[in-house]
Coordinates of C-alpha atoms in Angstrom, one line a residue:
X91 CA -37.6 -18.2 18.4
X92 CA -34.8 -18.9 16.2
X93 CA -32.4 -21.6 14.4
X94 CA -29.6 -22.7 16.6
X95 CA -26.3 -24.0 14.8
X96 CA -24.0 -25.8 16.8
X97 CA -20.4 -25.4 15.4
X98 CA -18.1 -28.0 15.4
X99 CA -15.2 -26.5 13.2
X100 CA -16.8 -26.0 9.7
X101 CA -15.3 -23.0 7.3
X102 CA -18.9 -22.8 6.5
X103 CA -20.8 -22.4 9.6
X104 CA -21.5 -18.7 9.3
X105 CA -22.8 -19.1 5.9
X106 CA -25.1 -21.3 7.1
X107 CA -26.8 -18.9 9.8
X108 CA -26.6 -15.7 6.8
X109 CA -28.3 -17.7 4.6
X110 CA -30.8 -19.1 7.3
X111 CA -31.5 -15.2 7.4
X112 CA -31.6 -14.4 4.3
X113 CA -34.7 -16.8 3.9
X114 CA -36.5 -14.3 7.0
X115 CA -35.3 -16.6 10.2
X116 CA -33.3 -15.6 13.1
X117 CA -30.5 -17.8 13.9
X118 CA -27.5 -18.0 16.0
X119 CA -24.2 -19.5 16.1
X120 CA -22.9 -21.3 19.2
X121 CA -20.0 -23.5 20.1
X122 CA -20.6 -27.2 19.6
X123 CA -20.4 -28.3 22.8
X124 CA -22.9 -25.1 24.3
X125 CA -24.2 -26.5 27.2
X126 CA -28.2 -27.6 27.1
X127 CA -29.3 -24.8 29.1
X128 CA -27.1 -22.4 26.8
X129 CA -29.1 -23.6 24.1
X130 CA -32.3 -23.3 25.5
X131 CA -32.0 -19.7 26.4
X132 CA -32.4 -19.1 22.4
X133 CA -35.8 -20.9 22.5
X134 CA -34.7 -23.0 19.8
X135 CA -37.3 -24.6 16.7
X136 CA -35.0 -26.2 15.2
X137 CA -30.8 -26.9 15.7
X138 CA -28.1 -27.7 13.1
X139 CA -25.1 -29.8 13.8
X140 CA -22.4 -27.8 11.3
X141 CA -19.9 -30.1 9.4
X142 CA -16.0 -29.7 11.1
X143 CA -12.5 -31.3 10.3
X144 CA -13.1 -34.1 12.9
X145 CA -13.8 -38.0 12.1
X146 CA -16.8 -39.3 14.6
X147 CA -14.9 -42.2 15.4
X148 CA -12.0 -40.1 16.8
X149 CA -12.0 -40.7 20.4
X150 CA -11.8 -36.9 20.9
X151 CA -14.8 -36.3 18.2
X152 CA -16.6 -33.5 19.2
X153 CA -20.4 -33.8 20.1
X154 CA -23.4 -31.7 21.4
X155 CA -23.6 -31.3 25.2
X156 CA -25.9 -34.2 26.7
X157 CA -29.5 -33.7 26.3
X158 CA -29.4 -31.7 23.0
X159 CA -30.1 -34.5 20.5
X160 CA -33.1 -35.4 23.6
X161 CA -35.4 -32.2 22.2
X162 CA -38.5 -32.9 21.0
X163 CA -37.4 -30.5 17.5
X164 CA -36.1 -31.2 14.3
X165 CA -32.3 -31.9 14.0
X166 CA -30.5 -31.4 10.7
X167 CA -26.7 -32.5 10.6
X168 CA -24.9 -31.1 7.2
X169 CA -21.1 -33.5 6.8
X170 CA -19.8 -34.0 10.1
X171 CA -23.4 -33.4 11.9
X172 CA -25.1 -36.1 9.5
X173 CA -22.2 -38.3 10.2
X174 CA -22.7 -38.0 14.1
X175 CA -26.5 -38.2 13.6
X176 CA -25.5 -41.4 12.0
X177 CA -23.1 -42.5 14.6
X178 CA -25.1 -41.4 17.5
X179 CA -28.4 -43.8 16.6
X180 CA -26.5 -46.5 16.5
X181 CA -25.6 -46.5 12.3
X182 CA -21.4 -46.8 11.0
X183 CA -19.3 -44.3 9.5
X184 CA -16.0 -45.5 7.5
X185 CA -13.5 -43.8 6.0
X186 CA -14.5 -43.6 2.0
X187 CA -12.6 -45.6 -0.6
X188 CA -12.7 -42.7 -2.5
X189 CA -12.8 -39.1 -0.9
X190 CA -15.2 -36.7 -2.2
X191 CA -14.3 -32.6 -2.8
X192 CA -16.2 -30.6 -5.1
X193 CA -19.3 -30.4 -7.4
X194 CA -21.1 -33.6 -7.6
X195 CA -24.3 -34.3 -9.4
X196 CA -27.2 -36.0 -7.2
X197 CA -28.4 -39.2 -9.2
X198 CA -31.6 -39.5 -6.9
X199 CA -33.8 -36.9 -4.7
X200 CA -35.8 -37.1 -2.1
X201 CA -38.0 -36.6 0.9
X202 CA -39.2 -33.2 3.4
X203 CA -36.0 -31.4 2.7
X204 CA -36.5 -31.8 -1.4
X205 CA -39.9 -30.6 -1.6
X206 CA -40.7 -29.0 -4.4
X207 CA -37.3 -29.1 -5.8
X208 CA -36.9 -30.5 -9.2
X209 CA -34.3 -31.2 -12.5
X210 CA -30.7 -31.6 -12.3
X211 CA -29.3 -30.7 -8.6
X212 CA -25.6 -29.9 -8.3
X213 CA -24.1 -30.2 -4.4
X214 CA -20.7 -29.5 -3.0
X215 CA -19.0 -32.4 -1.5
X216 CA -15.9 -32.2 0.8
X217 CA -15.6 -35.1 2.8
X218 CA -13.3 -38.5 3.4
X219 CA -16.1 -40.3 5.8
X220 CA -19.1 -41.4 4.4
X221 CA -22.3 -43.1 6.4
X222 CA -21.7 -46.7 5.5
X223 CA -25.2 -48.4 7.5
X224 CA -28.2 -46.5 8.0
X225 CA -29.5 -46.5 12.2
X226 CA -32.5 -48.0 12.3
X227 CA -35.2 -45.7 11.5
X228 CA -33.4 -43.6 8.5
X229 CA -33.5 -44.0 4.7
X230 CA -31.5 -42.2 2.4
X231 CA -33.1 -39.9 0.8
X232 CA -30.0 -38.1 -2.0
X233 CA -27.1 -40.0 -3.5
X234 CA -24.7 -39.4 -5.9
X235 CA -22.2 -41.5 -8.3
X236 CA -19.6 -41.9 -5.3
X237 CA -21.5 -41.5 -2.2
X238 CA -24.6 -43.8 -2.0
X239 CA -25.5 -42.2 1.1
X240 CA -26.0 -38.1 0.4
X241 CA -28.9 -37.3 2.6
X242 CA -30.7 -39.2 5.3
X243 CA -34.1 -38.5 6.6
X244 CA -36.4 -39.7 10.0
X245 CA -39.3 -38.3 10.0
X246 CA -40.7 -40.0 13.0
X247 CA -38.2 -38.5 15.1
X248 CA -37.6 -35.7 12.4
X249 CA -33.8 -35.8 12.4
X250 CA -32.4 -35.1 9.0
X251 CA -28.7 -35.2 7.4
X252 CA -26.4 -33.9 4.5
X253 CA -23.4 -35.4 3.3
X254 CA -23.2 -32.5 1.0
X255 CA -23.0 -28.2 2.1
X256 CA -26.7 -26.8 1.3
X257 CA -25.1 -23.1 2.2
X258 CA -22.5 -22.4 -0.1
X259 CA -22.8 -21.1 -3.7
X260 CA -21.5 -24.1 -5.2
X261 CA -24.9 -25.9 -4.1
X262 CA -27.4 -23.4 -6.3
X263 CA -30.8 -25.0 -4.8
X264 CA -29.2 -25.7 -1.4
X265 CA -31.2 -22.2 -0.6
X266 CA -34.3 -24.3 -1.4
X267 CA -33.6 -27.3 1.2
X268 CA -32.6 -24.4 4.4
X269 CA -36.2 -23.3 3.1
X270 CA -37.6 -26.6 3.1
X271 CA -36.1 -27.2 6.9
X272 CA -37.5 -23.9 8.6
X273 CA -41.0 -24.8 7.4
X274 CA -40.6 -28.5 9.3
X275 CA -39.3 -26.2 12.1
X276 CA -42.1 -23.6 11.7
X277 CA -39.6 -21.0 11.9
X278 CA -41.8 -17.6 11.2
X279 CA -40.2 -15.7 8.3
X280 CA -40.1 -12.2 9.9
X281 CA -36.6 -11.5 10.3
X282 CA -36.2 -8.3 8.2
X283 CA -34.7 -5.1 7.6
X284 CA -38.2 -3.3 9.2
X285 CA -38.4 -5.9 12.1
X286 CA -34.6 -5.3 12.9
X287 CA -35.1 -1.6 12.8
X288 CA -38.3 -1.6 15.3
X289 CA -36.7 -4.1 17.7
X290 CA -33.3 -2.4 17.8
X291 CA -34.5 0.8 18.5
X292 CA -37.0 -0.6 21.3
X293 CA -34.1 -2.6 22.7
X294 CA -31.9 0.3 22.9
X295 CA -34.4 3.0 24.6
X296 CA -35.3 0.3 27.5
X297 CA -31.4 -0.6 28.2
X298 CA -30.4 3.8 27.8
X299 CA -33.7 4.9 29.7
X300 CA -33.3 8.9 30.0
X301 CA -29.1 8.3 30.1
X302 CA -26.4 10.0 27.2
X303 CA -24.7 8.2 24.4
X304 CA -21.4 8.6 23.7
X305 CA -20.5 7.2 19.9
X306 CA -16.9 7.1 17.9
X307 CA -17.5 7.0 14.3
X308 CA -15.1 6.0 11.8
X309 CA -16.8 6.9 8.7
X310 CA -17.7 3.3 7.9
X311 CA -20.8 1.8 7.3
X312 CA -21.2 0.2 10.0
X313 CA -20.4 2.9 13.2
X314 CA -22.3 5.7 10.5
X315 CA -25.6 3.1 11.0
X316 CA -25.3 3.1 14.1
X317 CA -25.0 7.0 14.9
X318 CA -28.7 6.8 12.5
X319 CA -30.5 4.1 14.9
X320 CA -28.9 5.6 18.2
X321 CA -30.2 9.2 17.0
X322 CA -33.8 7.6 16.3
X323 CA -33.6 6.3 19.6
X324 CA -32.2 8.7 21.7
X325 CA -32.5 11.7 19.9
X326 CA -29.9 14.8 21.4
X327 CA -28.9 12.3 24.4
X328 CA -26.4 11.1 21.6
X329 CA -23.1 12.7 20.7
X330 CA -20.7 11.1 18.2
X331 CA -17.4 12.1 18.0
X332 CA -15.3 12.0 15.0
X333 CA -11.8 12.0 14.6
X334 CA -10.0 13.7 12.0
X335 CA -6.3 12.2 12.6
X336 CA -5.0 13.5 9.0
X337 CA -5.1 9.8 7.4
X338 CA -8.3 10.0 5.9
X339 CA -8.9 10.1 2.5
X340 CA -9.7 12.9 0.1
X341 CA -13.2 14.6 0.8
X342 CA -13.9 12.1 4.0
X343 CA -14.8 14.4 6.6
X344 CA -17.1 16.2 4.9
X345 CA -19.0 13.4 3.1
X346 CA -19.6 12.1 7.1
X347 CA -20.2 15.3 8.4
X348 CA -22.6 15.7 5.1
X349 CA -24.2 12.1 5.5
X350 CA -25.0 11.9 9.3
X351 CA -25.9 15.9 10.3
X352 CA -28.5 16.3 8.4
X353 CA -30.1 12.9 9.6
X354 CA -30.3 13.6 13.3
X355 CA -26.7 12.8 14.6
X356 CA -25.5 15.2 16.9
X357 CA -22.0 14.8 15.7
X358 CA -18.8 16.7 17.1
X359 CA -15.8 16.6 14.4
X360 CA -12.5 17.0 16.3
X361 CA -9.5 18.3 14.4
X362 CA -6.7 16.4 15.9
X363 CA -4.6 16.4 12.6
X364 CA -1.6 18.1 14.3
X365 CA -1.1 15.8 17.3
X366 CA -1.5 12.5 14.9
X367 CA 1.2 14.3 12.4
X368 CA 4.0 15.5 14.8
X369 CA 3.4 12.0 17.1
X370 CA 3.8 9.6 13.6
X371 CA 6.8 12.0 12.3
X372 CA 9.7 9.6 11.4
X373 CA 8.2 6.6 12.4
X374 CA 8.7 3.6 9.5
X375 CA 8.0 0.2 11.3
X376 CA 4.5 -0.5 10.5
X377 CA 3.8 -1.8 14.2
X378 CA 4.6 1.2 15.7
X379 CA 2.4 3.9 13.8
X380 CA -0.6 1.0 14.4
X381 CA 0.4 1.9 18.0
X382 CA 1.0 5.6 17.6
X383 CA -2.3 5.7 16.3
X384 CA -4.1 3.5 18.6
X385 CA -3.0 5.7 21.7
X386 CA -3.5 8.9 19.9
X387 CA -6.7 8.1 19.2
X388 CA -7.9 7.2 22.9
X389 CA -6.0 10.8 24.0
X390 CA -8.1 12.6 21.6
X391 CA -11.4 11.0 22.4
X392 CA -11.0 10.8 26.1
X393 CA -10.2 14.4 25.7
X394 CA -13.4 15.2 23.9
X395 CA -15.3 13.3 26.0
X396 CA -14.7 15.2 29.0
X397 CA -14.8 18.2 27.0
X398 CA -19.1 17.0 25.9
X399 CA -19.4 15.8 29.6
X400 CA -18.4 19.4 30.7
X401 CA -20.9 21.0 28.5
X402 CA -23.6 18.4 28.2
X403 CA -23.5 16.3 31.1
X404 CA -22.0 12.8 32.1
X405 CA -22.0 9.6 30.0
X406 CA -23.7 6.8 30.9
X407 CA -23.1 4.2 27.8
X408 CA -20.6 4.0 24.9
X409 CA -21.8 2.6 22.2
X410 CA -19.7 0.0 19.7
X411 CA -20.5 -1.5 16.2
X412 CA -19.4 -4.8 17.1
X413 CA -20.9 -7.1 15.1
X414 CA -22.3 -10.7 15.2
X415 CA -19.1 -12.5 13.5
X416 CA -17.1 -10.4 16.1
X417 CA -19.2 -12.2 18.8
X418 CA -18.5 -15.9 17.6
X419 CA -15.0 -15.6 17.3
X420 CA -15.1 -14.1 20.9
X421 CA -17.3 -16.8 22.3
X422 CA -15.0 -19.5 20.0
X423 CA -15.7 -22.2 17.7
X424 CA -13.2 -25.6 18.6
X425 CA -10.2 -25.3 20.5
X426 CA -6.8 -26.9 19.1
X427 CA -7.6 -30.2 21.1
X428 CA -11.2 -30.1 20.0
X429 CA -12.8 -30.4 22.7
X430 CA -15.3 -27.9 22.2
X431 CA -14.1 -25.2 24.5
X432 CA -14.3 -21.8 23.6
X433 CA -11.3 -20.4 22.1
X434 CA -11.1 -16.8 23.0
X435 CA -10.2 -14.0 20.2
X436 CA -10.5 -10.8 21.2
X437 CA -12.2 -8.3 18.7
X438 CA -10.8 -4.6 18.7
X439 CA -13.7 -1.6 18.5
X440 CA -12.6 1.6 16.1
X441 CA -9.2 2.9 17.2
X442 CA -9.1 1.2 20.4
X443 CA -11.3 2.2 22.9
X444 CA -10.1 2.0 26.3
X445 CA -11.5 -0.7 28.7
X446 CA -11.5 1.9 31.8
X447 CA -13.6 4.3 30.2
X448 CA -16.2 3.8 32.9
X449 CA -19.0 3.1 30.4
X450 CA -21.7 0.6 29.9
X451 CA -22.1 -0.6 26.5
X452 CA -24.6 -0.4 23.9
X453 CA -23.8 -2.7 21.2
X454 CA -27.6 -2.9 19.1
X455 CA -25.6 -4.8 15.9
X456 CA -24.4 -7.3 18.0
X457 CA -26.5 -10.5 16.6
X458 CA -25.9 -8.8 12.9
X459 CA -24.1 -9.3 9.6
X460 CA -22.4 -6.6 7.6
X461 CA -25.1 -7.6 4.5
X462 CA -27.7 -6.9 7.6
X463 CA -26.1 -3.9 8.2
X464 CA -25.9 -2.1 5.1
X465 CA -29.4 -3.3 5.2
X466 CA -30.9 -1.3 8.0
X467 CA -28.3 1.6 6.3
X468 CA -30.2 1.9 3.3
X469 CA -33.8 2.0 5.3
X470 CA -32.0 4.2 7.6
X471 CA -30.9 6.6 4.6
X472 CA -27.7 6.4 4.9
X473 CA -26.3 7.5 1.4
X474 CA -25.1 4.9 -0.8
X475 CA -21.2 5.8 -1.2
X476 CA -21.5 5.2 2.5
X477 CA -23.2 2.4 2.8
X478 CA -21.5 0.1 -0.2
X479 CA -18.1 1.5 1.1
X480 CA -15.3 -1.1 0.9
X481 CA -13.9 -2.0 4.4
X482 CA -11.3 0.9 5.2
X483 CA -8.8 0.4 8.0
X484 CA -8.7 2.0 11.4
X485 CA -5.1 3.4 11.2
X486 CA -6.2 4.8 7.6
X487 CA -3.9 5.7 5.1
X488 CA -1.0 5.8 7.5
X489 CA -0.3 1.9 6.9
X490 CA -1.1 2.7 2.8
X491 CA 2.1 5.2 2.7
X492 CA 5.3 2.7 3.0
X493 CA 7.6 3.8 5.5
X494 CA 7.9 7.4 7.5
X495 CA 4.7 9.4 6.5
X496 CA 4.7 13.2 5.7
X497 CA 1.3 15.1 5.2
X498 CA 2.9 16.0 1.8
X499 CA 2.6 12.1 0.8
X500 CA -0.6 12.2 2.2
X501 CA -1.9 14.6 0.2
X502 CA 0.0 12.2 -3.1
X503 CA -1.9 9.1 -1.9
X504 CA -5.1 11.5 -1.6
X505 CA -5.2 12.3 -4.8
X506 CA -3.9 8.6 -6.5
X507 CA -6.6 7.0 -4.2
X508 CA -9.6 9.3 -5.3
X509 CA -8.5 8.6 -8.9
X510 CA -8.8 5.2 -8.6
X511 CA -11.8 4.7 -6.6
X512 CA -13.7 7.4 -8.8
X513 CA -12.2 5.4 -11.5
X514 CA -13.8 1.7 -10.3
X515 CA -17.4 3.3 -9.6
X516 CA -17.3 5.4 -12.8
X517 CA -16.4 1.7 -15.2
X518 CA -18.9 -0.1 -13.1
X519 CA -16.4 -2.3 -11.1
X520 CA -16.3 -0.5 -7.7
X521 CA -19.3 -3.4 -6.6
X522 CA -17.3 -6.2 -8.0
X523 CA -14.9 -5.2 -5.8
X524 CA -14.7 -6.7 -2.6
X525 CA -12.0 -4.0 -1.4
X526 CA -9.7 -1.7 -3.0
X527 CA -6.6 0.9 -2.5
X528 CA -3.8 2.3 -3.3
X529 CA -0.7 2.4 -2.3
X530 CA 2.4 4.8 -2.4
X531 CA 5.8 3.3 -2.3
X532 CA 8.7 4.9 -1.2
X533 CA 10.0 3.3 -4.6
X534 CA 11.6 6.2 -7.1
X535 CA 12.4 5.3 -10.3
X536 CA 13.9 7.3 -13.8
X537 CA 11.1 8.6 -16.0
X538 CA 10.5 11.0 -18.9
X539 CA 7.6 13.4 -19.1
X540 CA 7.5 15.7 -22.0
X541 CA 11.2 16.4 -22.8
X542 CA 12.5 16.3 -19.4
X543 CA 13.5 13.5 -17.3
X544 CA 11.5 12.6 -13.8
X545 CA 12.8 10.8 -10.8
X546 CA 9.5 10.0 -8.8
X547 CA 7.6 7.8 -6.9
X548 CA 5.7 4.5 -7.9
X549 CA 2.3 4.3 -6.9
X550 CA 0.8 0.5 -6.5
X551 CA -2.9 -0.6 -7.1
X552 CA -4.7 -3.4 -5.7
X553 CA -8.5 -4.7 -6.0
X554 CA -9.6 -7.4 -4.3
X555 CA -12.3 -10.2 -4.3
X556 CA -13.7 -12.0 -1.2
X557 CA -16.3 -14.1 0.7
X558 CA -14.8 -13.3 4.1
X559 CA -11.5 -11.3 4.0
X560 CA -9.6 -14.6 5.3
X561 CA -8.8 -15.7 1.4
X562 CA -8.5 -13.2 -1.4
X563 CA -8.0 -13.3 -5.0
X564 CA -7.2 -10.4 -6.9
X565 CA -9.0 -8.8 -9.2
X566 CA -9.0 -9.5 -13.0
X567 CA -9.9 -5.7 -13.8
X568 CA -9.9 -5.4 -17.4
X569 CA -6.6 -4.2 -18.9
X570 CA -8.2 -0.9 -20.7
X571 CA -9.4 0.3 -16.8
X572 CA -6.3 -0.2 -15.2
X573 CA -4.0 1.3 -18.3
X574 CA -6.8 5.1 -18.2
X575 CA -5.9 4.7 -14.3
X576 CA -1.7 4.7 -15.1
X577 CA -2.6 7.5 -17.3
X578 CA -5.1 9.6 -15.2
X579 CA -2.6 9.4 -12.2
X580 CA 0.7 9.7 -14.1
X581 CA -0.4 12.9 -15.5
X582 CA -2.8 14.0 -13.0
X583 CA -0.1 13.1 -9.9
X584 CA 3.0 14.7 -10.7
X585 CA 5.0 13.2 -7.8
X586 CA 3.9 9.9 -9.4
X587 CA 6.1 8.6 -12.8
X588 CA 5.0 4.9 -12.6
X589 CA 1.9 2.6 -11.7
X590 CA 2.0 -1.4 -10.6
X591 CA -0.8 -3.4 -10.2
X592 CA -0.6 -6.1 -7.2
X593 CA -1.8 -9.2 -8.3
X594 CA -1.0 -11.2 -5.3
X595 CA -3.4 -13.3 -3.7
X596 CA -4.2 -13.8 -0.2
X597 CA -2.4 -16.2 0.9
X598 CA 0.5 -15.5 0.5
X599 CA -0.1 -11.6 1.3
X600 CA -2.1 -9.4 3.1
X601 CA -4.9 -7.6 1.9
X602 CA -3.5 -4.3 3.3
X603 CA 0.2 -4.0 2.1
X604 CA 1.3 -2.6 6.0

């Protein structure tokens, strides 16, 4: 049983379905126009239209598959979806005099999906169309100063909408209303951590059966979870291979090798530091050591692969971390001409697995979020500097050194990195920090250090806050952190004479500086 969103272009979809789980229910994203049977296959008990960029009065306004808004279960349409909820039962939708965006103050509250919510409610607005005639049927149940029509309610035929976005943090009780709209759907609250755990492993053991595991892990959080759950599940019939290519940072391969072993994981360390080196020797263009790496990577795990199978017997099923946002933006949202057809967008597994690997697949975290993740992690034991870890890239610190790479500047960056991520957890900021790194430059500049004059390089900083790594601001660490980190590297870093902080957004830059 679950919540099924249908999603017709929103920024916000995926919050809603986190949030949905969040409150204990299992729900799922599909495609707006998912066909009825599609829909049906995820025994729905309730279905929310998502809000989208489109105007229902567009003759190429996208709309559930036919049938859908037929089911005998409650409907609940946030922006666009209340708009079309509108539209469809016969009610008008304009164009607003004035067009809404931001915090807006409800003047009057309502109805099932306000139970039990009181005082001063604060929602946030971002449309241009407002409902402008109720169908027959439906009374408003919210308003506000500028839009007389915030939330709609039918309970005869239990269809409900919101102008407004109950899922974001900018509506502080819209938590209270998703709650308020499971219990009309009598969505049971039993989707957590423990349930996951239990079903996951069950899941895995009836697709495996008595056949071997073969895992890559990256040292992340969420390929380290898995190796736990698979090693619950499978016990020795899992091998997880990692691969130390020289690019990792200071102390990494034996905090995994520290974190995972003594949990269960059968895991094989491969040192493959050598091949990485000598194949990435020279190269500059940022591209090409992605690429270097990519197909050194698949050499040196087909290689070990063979090298298990040998020894241990034949493979039957690689396992992957792929997780649940990877799966919607594989399946698609809204294609350019909206038309609701799935926009393919290939997600990429850690270094690149090959596709003719002759595998089946395991994928148990494919219906999960990262928060869900580090969830089962913690149950799981994973340790914490694993499983709060910021989001570390599969090339590793190749695409952090500027230019050619040496392993003598990768043992400089080594030693500025651990400096300044010791530094963020020691002051408290590492969780406030939605990603950090550091970066060395090939950048030398004049400097003086004691009596004598250096000519070194310049190492950059840059922190990072996000919802969802697609926008970024940077982070306002305080100026007494950032000027002990100059220090600490300056005179712990010899090579180093100088320290920048980025404060760059994203847009207009990337996250990663390579």
């Amino acid at each position: 049983m679950s919540v099924v969103i249908l999603d017709f272009g929103s920024q916000f979809t995926r919050l809603i379905a986190r949030r949905f789980r969040e409150l204990g229910a299992y729900s799922v994203i599909l495609p707006g126009s998912a066909p009825l049977e599609r829909i049906q296959q995820e025994s729905p008990q309730g279905i929310v239209l998502s809000g989208g960029p489109s105007s229902v009065y567009d003759a190429q306004a996208p709309k559930p598959a036919p049938g859908v808004m037929d089911l005998d279960i409650p409907i609940l349409g946030v922006c666009y979806g209340m708009q079309y909820l509108a539209h469809e039962a016969g009610g008008d939708v304009k164009r607003a005099g004035k067009r809404e965006y931001g915090k807006a103050d409800l003047t009057r509250y309502g109805g099932q999906l306000f139970e039990g919510i009181s005082g001063e409610f604060v929602a946030w607005m971002s449309h241009s169309d407002s409902v402008t005639q109720l169908p027959q049927g439906y009374e408003v149940i919210a308003e506000t100063a500028d839009t007389p029509v915030a939330a709609i309610e039918n309970t005869q035929t239990r269809r409900y909408g919101l102008q407004f976005h109950p899922e974001v943090v900018h509506t502080p009780k819209g938590g209270q209303i998703l709650g308020n709209f499971l219990s009309i759907c009598g969505v049971a609250r039993d989707w957590t951590a423990e349930h996951i755990i239990d079903e996951l492993i069950a899941d895995v053991q009836k697709q495996v059966g008595e056949g071997r595991v073969l895992l890559a892990i990256s040292g992340g959080v969420d390929s380290s979870t898995l190796g736990l759950l698979l090693a619950r599940a499978v016990g020795e019939r899992l091998t997880a291979v990692f691969i130390d290519h020289g690019l990792l940072r200071l102390g990494e391969r034996e905090q995994v090798e520290a974190a995972l072993i003594p949990l269960g994981v059968h895991l094989v360390t491969v040192d493959a530091r050598a091949e990485f080196m000598g194949a990435l020797e020279g190269v500059s263009d940022p591209e090409q050591k992605r690429k270097i790496i990519g197909r050194e990577f698949i050499r040196a795990f087909e290689r070990e692969a063979a090298i298990q199978a040998k020894e241990h017997g034949q493979f039957d099923f690689l396992a992957q971390g792929t997780l649940y946002p990877d799966v919607i933006e594989s399946a698609g949202g809204l294609s350019a001409d909206k038309s609701g057809a799935a926009n393919i967008k290939s997600h990429h597994n850690v270094g690149g697995l090959p596709e003719d690997l002759n595998f089946k697949l395991v994928e148990p975290f494919r219906t999960l979020f990262k928060d869900e993740v580090r969830a089962l992690a913690r149950l799981l034991g994973l340790p914490e500097h694993i499983r709060m870890r910021h989001p570390f890239p599969g090339p590793g610190l190749a695409i952090r050194c500027l230019g050619a790479i040496s392993e003598d500047k990768m043992d400089i960056l080594r030693r500025v990195d651990d400096i300044f991520i010791s530094g963020l957890r020691e002051f408290g900021l590492y969780d406030g920090c939605s990603q950090a790194l550091a970066i060395l430059t090939p950048i030398q500049s004049v400097g003086v250090m004691g009596d004598e004059r250096t000519y070194s390089y310049t190492a950059a900083l840059r922190a990072v806050t996000t919802d969802d790594y697609m926008t970024a601001e940077w982070a306002r660490l305080p100026w007494e952190f950032l000027a002990t980190m100059s220090n600490r590297i300056v005179n712990g870093v010899h090579e180093i004479n100088r320290v920048v902080y980025d404060i760059t957004g994203k847009p207009p830059a990337t996250i990663e500086w390579e």
